[in-house]
Coordinates of C-alpha atoms (C1' of nucleotides) in Angstrom, one line a residue:
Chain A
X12 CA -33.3 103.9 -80.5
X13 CA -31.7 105.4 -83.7
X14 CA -31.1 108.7 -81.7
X15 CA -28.4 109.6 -80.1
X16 CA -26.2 107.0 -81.2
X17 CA -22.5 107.1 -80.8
X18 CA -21.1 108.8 -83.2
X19 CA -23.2 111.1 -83.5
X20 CA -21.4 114.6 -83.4
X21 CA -23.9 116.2 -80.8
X22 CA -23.4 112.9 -78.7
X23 CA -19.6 113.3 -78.4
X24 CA -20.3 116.8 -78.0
X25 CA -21.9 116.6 -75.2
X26 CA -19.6 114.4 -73.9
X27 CA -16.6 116.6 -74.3
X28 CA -18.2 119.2 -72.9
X29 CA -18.8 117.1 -69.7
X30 CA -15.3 116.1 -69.5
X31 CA -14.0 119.8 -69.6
X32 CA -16.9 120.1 -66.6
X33 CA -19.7 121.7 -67.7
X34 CA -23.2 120.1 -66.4
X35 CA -25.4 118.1 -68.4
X36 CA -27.7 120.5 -68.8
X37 CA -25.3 123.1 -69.7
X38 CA -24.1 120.7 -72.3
X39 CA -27.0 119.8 -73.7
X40 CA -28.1 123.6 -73.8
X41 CA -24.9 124.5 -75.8
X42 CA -25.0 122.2 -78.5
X43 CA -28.6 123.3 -79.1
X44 CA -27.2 126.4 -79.4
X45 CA -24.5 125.6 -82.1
X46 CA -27.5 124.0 -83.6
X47 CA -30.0 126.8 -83.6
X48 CA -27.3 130.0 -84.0
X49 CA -29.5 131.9 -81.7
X50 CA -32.8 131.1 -79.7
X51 CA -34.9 131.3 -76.3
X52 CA -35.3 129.3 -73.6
X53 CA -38.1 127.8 -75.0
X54 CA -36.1 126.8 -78.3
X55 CA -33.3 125.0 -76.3
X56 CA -35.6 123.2 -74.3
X57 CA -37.9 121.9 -77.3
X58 CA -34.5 121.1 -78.8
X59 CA -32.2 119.8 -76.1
X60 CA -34.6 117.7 -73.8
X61 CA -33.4 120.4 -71.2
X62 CA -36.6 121.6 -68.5
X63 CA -37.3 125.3 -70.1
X64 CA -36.9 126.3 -66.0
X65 CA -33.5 125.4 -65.8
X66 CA -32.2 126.8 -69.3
X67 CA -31.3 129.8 -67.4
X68 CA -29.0 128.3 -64.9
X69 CA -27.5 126.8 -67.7
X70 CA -27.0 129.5 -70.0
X71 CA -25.6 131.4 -66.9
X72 CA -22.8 128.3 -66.6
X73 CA -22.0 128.6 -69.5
X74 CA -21.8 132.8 -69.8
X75 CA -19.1 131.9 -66.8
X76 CA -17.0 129.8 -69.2
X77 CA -17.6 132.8 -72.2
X78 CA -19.7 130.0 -74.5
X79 CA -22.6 132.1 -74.8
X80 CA -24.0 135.7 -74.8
X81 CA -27.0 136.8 -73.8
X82 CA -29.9 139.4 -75.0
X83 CA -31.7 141.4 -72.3
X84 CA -34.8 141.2 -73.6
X85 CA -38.2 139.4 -73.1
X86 CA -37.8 137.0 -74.0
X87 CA -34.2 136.4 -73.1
X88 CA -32.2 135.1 -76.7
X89 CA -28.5 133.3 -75.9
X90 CA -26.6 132.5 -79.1
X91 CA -23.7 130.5 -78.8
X92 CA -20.1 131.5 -79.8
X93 CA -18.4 129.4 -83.0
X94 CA -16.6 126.0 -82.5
X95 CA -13.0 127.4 -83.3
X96 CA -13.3 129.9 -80.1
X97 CA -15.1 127.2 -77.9
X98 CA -12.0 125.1 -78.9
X99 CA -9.8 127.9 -78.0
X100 CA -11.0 128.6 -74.9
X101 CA -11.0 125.0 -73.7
X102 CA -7.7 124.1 -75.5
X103 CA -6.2 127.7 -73.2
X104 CA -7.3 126.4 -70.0
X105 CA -6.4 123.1 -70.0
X106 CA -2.9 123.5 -71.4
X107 CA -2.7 125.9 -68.5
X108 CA -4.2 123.4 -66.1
X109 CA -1.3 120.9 -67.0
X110 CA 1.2 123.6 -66.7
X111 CA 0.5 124.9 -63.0
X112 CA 0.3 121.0 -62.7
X113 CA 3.6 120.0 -64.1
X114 CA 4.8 123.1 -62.0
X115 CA 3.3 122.0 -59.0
X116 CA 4.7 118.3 -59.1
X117 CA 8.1 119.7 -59.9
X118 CA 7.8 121.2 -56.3
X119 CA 6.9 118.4 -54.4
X120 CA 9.4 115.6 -56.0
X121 CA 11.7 114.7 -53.5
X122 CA 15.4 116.2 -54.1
X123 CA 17.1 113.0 -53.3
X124 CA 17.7 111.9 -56.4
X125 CA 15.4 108.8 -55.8
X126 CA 17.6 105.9 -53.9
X127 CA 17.5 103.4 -56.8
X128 CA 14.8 100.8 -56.5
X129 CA 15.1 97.3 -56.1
X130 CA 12.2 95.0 -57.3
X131 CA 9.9 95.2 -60.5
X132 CA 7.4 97.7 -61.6
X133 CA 4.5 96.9 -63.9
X134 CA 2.9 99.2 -66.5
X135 CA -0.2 98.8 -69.2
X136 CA -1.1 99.9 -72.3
X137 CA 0.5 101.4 -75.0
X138 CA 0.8 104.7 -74.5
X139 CA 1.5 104.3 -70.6
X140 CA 4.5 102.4 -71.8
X141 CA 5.6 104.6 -74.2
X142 CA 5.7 107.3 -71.4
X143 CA 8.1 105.4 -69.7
X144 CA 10.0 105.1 -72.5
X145 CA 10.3 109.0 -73.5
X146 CA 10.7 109.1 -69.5
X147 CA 13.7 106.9 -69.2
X148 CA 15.3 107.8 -72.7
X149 CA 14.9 111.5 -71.2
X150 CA 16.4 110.8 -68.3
X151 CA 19.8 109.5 -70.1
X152 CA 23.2 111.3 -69.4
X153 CA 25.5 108.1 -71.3
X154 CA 24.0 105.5 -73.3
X155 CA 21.1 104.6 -74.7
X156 CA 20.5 101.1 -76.1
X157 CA 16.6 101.1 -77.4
X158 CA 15.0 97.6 -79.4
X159 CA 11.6 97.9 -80.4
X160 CA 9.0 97.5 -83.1
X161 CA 8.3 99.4 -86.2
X162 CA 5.0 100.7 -84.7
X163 CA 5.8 101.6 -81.4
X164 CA 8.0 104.3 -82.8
X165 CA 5.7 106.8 -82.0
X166 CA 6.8 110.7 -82.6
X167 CA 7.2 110.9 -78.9
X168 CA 9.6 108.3 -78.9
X169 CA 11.5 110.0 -81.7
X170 CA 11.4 113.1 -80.2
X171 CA 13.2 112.1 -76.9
X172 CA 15.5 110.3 -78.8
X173 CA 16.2 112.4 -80.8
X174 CA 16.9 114.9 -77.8
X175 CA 19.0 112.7 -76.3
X176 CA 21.6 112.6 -79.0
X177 CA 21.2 116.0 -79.3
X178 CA 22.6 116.1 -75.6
X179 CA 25.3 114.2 -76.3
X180 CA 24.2 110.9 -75.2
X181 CA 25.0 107.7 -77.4
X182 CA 21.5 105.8 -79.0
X183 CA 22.0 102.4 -80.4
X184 CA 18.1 101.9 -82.3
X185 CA 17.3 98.7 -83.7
X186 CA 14.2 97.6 -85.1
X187 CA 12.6 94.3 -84.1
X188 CA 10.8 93.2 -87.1
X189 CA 12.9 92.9 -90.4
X190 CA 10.7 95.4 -92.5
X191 CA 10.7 98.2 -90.2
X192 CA 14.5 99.1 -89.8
X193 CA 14.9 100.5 -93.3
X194 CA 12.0 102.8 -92.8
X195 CA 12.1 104.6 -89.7
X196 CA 15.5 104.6 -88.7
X197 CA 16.2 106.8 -91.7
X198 CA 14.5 109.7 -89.3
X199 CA 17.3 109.0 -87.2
X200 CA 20.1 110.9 -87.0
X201 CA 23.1 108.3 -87.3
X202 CA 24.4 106.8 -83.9
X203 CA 22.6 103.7 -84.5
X204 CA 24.8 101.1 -85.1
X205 CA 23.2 98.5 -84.3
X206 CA 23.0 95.4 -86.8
X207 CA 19.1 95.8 -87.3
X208 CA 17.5 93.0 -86.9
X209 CA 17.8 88.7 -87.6
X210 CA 19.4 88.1 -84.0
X211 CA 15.7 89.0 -82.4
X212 CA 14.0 86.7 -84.3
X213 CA 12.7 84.2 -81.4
X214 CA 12.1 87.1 -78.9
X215 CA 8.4 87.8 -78.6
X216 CA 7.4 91.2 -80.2
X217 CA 7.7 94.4 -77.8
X218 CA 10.2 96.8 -76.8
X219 CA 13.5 96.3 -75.2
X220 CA 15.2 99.4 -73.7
X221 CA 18.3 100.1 -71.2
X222 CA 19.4 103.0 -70.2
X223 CA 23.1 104.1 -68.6
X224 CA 22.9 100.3 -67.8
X225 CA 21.0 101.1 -64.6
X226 CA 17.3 101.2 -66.1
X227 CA 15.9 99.0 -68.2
X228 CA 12.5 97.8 -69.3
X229 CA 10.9 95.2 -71.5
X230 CA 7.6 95.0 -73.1
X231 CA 5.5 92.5 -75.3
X232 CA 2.2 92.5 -77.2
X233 CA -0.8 90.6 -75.6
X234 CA -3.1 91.2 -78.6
X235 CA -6.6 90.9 -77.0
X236 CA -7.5 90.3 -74.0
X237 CA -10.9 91.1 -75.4
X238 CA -10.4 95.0 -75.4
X239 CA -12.8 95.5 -78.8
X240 CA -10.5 98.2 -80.6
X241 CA -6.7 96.0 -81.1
X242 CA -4.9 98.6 -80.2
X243 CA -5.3 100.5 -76.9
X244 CA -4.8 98.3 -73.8
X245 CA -2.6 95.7 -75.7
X246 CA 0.9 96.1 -74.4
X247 CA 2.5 95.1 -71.1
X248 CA 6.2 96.2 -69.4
X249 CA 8.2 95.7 -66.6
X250 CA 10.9 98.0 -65.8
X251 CA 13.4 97.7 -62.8
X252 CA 16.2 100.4 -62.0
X253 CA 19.2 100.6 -59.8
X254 CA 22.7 98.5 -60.4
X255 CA 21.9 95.6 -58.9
X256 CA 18.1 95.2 -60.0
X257 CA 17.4 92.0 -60.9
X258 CA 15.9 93.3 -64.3
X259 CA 18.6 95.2 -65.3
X260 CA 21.1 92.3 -64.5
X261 CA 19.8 90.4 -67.1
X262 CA 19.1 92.4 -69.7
X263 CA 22.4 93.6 -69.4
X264 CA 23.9 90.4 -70.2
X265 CA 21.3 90.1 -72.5
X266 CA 22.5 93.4 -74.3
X267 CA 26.1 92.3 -74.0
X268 CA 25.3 88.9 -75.0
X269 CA 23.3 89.8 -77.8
X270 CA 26.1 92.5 -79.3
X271 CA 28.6 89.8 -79.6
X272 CA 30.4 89.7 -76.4
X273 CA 31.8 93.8 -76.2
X274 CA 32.0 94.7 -72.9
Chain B
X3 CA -4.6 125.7 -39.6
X4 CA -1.3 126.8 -41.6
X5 CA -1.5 123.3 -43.4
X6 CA -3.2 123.4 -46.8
X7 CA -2.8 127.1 -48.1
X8 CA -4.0 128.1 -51.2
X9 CA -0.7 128.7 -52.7
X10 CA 0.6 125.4 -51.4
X11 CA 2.0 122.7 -54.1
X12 CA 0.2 119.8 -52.7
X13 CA -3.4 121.6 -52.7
X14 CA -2.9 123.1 -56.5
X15 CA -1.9 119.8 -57.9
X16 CA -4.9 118.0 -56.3
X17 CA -6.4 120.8 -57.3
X18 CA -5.3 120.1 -61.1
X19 CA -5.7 116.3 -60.8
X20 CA -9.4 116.6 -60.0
X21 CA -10.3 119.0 -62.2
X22 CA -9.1 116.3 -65.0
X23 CA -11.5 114.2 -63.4
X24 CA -9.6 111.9 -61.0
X25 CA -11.4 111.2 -57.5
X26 CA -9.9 113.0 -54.8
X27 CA -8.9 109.9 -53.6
X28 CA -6.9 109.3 -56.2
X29 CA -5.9 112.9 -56.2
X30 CA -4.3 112.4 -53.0
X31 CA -2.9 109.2 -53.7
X32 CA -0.8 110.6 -56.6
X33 CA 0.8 113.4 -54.7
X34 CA 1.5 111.7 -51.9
X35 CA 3.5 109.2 -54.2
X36 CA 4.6 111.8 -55.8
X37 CA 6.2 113.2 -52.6
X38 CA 7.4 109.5 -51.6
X39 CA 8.7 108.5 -54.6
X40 CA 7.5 105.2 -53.8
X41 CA 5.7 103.6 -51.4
X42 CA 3.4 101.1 -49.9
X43 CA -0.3 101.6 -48.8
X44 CA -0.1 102.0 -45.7
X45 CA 2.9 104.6 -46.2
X46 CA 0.5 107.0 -48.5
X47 CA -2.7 106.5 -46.1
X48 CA -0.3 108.2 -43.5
X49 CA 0.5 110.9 -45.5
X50 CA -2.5 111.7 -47.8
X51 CA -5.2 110.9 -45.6
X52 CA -6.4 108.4 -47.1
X53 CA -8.1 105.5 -45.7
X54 CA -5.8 102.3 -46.4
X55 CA -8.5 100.1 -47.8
X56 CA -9.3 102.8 -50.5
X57 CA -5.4 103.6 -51.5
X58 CA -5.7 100.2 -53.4
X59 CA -8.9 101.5 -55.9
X60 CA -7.5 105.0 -56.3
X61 CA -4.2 103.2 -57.4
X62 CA -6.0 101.4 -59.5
X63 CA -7.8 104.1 -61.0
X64 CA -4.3 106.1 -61.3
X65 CA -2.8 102.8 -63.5
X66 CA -5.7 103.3 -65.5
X67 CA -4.6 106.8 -66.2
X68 CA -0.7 105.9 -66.9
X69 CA 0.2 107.4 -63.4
X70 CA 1.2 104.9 -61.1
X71 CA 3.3 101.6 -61.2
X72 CA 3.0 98.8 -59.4
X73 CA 5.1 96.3 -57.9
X74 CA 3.2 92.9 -57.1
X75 CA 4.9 91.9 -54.1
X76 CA 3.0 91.6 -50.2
X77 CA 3.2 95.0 -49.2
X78 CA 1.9 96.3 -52.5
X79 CA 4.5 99.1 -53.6
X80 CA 3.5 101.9 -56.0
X81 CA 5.3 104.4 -57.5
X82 CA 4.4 108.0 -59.4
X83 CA 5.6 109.1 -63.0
X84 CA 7.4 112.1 -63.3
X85 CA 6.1 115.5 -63.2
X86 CA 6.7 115.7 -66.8
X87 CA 5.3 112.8 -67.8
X88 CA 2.2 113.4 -65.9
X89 CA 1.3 116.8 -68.0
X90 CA 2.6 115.6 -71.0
X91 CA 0.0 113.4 -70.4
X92 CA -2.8 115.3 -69.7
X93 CA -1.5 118.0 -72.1
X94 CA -2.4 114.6 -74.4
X95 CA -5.6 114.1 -73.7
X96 CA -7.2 117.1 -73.3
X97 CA -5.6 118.5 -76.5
X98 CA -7.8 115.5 -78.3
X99 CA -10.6 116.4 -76.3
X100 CA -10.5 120.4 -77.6
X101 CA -10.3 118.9 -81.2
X102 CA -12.8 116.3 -81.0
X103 CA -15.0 119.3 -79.5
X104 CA -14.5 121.4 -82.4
X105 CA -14.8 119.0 -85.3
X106 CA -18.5 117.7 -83.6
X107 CA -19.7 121.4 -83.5
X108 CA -18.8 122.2 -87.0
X109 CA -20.7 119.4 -87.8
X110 CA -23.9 120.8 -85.7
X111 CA -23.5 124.3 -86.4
X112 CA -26.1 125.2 -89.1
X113 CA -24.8 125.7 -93.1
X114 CA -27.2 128.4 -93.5
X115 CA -24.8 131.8 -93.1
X116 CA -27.2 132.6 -89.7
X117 CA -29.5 135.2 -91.1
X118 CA -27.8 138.1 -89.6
X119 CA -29.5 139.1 -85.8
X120 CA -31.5 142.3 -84.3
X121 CA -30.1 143.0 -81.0
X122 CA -27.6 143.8 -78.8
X123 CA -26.1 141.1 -77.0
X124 CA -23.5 141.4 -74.0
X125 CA -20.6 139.6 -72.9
X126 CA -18.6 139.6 -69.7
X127 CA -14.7 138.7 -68.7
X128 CA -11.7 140.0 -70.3
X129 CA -11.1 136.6 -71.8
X130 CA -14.4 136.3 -72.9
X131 CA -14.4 139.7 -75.0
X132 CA -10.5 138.9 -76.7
X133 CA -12.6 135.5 -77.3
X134 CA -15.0 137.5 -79.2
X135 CA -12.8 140.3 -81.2
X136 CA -10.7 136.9 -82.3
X137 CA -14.0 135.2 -84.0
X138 CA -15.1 138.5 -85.4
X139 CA -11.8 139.4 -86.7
X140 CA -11.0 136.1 -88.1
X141 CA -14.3 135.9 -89.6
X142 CA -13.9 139.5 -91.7
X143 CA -13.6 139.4 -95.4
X144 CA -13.1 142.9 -96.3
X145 CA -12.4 145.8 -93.6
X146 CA -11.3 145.9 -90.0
X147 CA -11.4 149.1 -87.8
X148 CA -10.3 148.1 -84.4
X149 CA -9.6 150.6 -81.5
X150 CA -8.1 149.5 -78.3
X151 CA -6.2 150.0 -74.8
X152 CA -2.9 148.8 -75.3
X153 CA -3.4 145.8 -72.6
X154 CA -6.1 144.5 -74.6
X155 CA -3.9 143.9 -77.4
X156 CA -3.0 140.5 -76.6
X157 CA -1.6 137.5 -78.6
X158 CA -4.6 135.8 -79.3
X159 CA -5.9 139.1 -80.6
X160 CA -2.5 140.3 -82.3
X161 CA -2.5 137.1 -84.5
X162 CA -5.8 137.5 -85.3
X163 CA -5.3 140.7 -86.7
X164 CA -2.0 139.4 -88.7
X165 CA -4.3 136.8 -90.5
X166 CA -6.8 139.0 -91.5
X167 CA -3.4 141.0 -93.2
X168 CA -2.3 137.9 -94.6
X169 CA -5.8 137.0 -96.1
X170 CA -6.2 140.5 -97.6
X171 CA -8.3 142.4 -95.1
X172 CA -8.2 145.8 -95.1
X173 CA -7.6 146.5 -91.2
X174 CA -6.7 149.5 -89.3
X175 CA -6.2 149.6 -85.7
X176 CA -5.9 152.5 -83.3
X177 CA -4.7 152.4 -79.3
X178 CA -7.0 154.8 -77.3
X179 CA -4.1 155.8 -74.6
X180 CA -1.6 157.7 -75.8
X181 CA 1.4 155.9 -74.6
X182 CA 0.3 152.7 -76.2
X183 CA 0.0 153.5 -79.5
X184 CA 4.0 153.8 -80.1
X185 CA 4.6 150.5 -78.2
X186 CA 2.6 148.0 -79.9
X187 CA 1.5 149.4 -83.4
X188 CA 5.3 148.6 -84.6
X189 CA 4.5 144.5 -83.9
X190 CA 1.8 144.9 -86.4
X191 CA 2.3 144.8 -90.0
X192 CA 1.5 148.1 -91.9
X193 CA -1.9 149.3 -93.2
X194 CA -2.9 150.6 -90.0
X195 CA -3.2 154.4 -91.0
X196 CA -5.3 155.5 -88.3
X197 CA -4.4 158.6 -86.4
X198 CA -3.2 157.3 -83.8
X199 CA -5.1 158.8 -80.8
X200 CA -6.4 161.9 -79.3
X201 CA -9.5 161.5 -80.6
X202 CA -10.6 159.1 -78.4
X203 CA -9.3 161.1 -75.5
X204 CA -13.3 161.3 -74.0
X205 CA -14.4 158.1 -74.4
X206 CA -14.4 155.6 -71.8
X207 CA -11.7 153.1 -72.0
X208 CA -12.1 149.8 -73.6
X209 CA -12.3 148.8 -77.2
X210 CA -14.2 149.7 -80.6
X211 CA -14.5 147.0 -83.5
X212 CA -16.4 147.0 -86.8
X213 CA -16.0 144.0 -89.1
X214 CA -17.0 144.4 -93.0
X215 CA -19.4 147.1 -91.2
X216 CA -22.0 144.7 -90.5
X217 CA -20.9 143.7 -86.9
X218 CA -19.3 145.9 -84.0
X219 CA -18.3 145.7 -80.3
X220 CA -18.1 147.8 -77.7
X221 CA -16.3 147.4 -74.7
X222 CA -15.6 149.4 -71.4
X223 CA -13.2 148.6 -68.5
X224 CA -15.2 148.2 -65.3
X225 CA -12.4 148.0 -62.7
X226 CA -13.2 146.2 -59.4
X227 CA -16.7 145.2 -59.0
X228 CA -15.2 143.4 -55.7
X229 CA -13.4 141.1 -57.7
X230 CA -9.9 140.0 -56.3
X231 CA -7.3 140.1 -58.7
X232 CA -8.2 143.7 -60.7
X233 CA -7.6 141.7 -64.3
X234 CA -9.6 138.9 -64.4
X235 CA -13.8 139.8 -65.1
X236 CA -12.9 143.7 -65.2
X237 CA -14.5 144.2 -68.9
X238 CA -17.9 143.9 -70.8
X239 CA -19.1 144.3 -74.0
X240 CA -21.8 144.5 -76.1
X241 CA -21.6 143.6 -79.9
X242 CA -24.3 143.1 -83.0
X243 CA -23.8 141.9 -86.0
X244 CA -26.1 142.9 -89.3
X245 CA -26.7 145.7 -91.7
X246 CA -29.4 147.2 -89.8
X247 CA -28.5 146.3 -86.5
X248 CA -29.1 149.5 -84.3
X249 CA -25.6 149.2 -82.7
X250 CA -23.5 148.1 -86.1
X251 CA -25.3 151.8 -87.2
X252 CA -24.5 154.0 -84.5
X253 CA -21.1 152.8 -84.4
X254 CA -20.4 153.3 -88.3
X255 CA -21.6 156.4 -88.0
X256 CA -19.3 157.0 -84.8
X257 CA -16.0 155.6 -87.0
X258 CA -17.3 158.0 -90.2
X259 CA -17.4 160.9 -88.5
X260 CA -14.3 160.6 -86.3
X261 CA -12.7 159.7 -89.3
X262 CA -13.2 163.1 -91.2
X263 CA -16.7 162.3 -93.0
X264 CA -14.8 159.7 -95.3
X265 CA -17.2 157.7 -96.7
Chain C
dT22 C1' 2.8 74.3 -36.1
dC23 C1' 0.2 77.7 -34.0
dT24 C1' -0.3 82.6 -33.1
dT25 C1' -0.6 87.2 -34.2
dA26 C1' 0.0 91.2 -36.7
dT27 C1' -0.5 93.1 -41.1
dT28 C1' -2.0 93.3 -45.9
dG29 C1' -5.5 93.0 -49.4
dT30 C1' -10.6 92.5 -50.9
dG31 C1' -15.2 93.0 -50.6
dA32 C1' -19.6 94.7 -48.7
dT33 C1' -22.1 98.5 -46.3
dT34 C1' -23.4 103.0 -44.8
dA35 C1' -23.4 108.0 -45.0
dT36 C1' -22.9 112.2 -47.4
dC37 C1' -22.9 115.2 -51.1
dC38 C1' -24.0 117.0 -55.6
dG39 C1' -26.8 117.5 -59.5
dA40 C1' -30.8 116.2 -62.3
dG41 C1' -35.6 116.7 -62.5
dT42 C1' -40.2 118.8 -60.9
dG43 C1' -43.3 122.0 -59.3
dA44 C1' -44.8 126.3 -57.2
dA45 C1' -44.6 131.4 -56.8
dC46 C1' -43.6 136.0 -58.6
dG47 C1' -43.7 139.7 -62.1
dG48 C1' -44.3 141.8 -66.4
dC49 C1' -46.6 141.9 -70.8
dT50 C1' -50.9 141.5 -73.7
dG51 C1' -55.5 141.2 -75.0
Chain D
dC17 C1' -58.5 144.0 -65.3
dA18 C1' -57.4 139.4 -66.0
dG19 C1' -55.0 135.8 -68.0
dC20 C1' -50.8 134.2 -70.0
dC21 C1' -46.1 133.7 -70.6
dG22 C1' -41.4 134.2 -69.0
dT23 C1' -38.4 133.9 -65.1
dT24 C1' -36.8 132.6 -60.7
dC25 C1' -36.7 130.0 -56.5
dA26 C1' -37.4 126.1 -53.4
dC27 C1' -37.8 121.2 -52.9
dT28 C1' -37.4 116.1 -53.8
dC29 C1' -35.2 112.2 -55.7
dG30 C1' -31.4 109.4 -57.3
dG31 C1' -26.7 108.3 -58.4
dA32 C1' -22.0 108.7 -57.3
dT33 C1' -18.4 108.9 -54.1
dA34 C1' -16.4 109.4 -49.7
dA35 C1' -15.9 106.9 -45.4
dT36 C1' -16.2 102.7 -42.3
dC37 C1' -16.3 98.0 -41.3
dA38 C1' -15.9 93.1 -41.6
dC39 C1' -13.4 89.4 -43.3
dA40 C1' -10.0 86.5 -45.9
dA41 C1' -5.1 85.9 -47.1
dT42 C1' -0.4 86.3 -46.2
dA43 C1' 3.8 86.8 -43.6
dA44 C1' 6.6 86.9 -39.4
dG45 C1' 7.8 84.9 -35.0
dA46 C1' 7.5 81.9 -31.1

DNA sequence: TCTTATTGTGATTATCCGAGTGAACGGCTG
DNA sequence: CAGCCGTTCACTCGGATAATCACAATAAGA
């Protein structure tokens, strides 16, 4: 069983190709393609463990997506088009899928700007969470107050903070761990007066974040709950909005507490 | 039956949601909660059509995806991400996806420079063809002659072009209407000294290409073969590639002669 | 405390789609 | 003319998912 292993570039291949929908056959039929340049039926099916019957139907699924062109002769030869316009074509209609998505949603979202919640919502996983964040920290009109670590400081983050002061909102950013704040708040632009770090010491590692004092959310690590890669499902958050949301109660006092009694 | 247009929100964003491979369950799930803002089970089975007992996996299959929040309380609550946050986080994915795709087929695709092909082979869809005057324009090293309708001139196409420019290609490009040729010509940058038009006044509209004059397309406009929209598979094309390919000949000899027996 | 309605979880069945297989048709070649 | 290869079509099988049901757990009310 050394074939087909799983990092083997016709493997993921395939596999991509599923996930945009193609059939497994189709698939399987295009990377022999890339392989071969240019062949027949009975090429792709020595090659791709395709039935040499059904290499038609898949080379006709795949001349609907514009993967492969076809010569009318006997036999019939498909050749398969180059990896930057397969790319290209895929990359096109899927950023178009999200768009009339986006577009879609925007449509159906209730107008009522959302009658504040009461109660605590979960999220998991690291990049879930730091949707949230970019959600909530885009969502700002007033103040911003965002703790976190180092490494959760992801360009999406940065971005929609560095929208909202752009907007005119005020961001107080202060790093968790002592070695982070000198080097990522310098891609800051000022407004971060926060005094960096030592007063978070005991606090377990995560993400702290408030928003116009009526949404706030608070994250720690879990590191391994036997997830084999230490860095995809390793975060959990709990976020709570409205005035008198529990959550945001406390960490508001927490805030307050924590900047040395202001406010 | 007015319920569940084409054109309606609701439908395109299940739509969408499935074609990035969620169940339709969980399609459902999402815009209804999308729709509520929040809600319990029972709430969305009323409104997506759902069967209670399965709102609970296809919520669970949306927090796998970053969609949907939960609050553990008895009812359940749940609660949908933003529009925005939603495509930004598809956009994500499928933007890795496209690149992993492409980096695994360079990988497969063979080193040898694919000893040039005999044939003709034919491709279908307006897409498709720009897909194909892309490749073989990126992929010249020394002389582009391109004649096209001005619709055809798009931006994949148009940046295509500049590139080859940029990299030193010798390219000239042509519209085939007469009207166009004023329009567009200006958004490229010079060395484009062909005369304009007139001479193509007879041919059937589509497009003419020959790269390094060892591969050419030809394309014609097929309007309406009972296709809806007259703009979506309205063009084919037939292109070959090599010295002695019997297209690549007869259309150098077409672009020597209409060019005044240069060469 | 007991009852009852409602919520959450699991198992079961039905339905649909696609992979895989084989047979039939037609054109090319010896 | 006959056999062979290429092509297409029709069919079966299996896996996945939609849909229904039965049951346990919880909460509200008498």
């Amino acid at each position: 069983m050394t074939r087909n292993d799983s990092d083997d570039p016709r493997s993921t291949a395939v596999d991509q190709l599923e996930a945009f929908g193609l059939s497994t056959y189709a698939a399987r039929t295009f990377v022999a393609l890339a392989s071969l340049g240019e062949g027949t039926a009975k090429d792709v099916s020595a090659l791709a463990e395709v039935p040499r019957t059904r290499v038609y139907d898949a080379t006709a699924e795949l001349r609907e997506y514009g993967l492969v062109d076809v010569q009318q002769s006997t036999p019939k030869r498909f050749t398969a088009v180059s990896a930057e316009t397969t790319g290209r074509r895929f990359r096109r209609e899927y950023t178009r899928r999200a768009d009339l998505l986006t577009n879609a949603l925007d449509e159906i979202e209730p107008a009522s700007p959302n009658a504040e919640q009461r109660g605590v919502w979960t999220v998991t996983g690291r990049e879930m969470v730091s949707d949230r964040v970019v959600e909530f920290v885009g969502g700002a009109s007033e103040e911003v107050v965002l703790v976190t670590l180092e490494t959760l400081l992801t360009d999406d983050v940065l971005a929609a903070v560095r929208a909202a002061i752009d907007r005119g909102v005020t961001v107080r950013v202060s790093g968790m761990d002592f070695s982070a704040t000198e080097g990522d708040i310098d891609r800051l632009p000022d407004g971060c007066g926060f005094e960096s770090s030592r007063a978070w010491s005991g606090v377990p590692a995560g993400r702290l974040l408030m928003v116009d004092r009526r949404r706030t959310l608070a994250s720690v690590l879990v590191d391994g709950d036997g997830e084999h890669p230490p860095d995809a499902r390793d975060e959990t958050a709990i976020w709570g909005a409205g005035e008198n949301n529990s959550l945001v109660v406390v960490l508001k006092a927490m805030f307050a507490w924590l900047n040395g009694g202001r406010e």
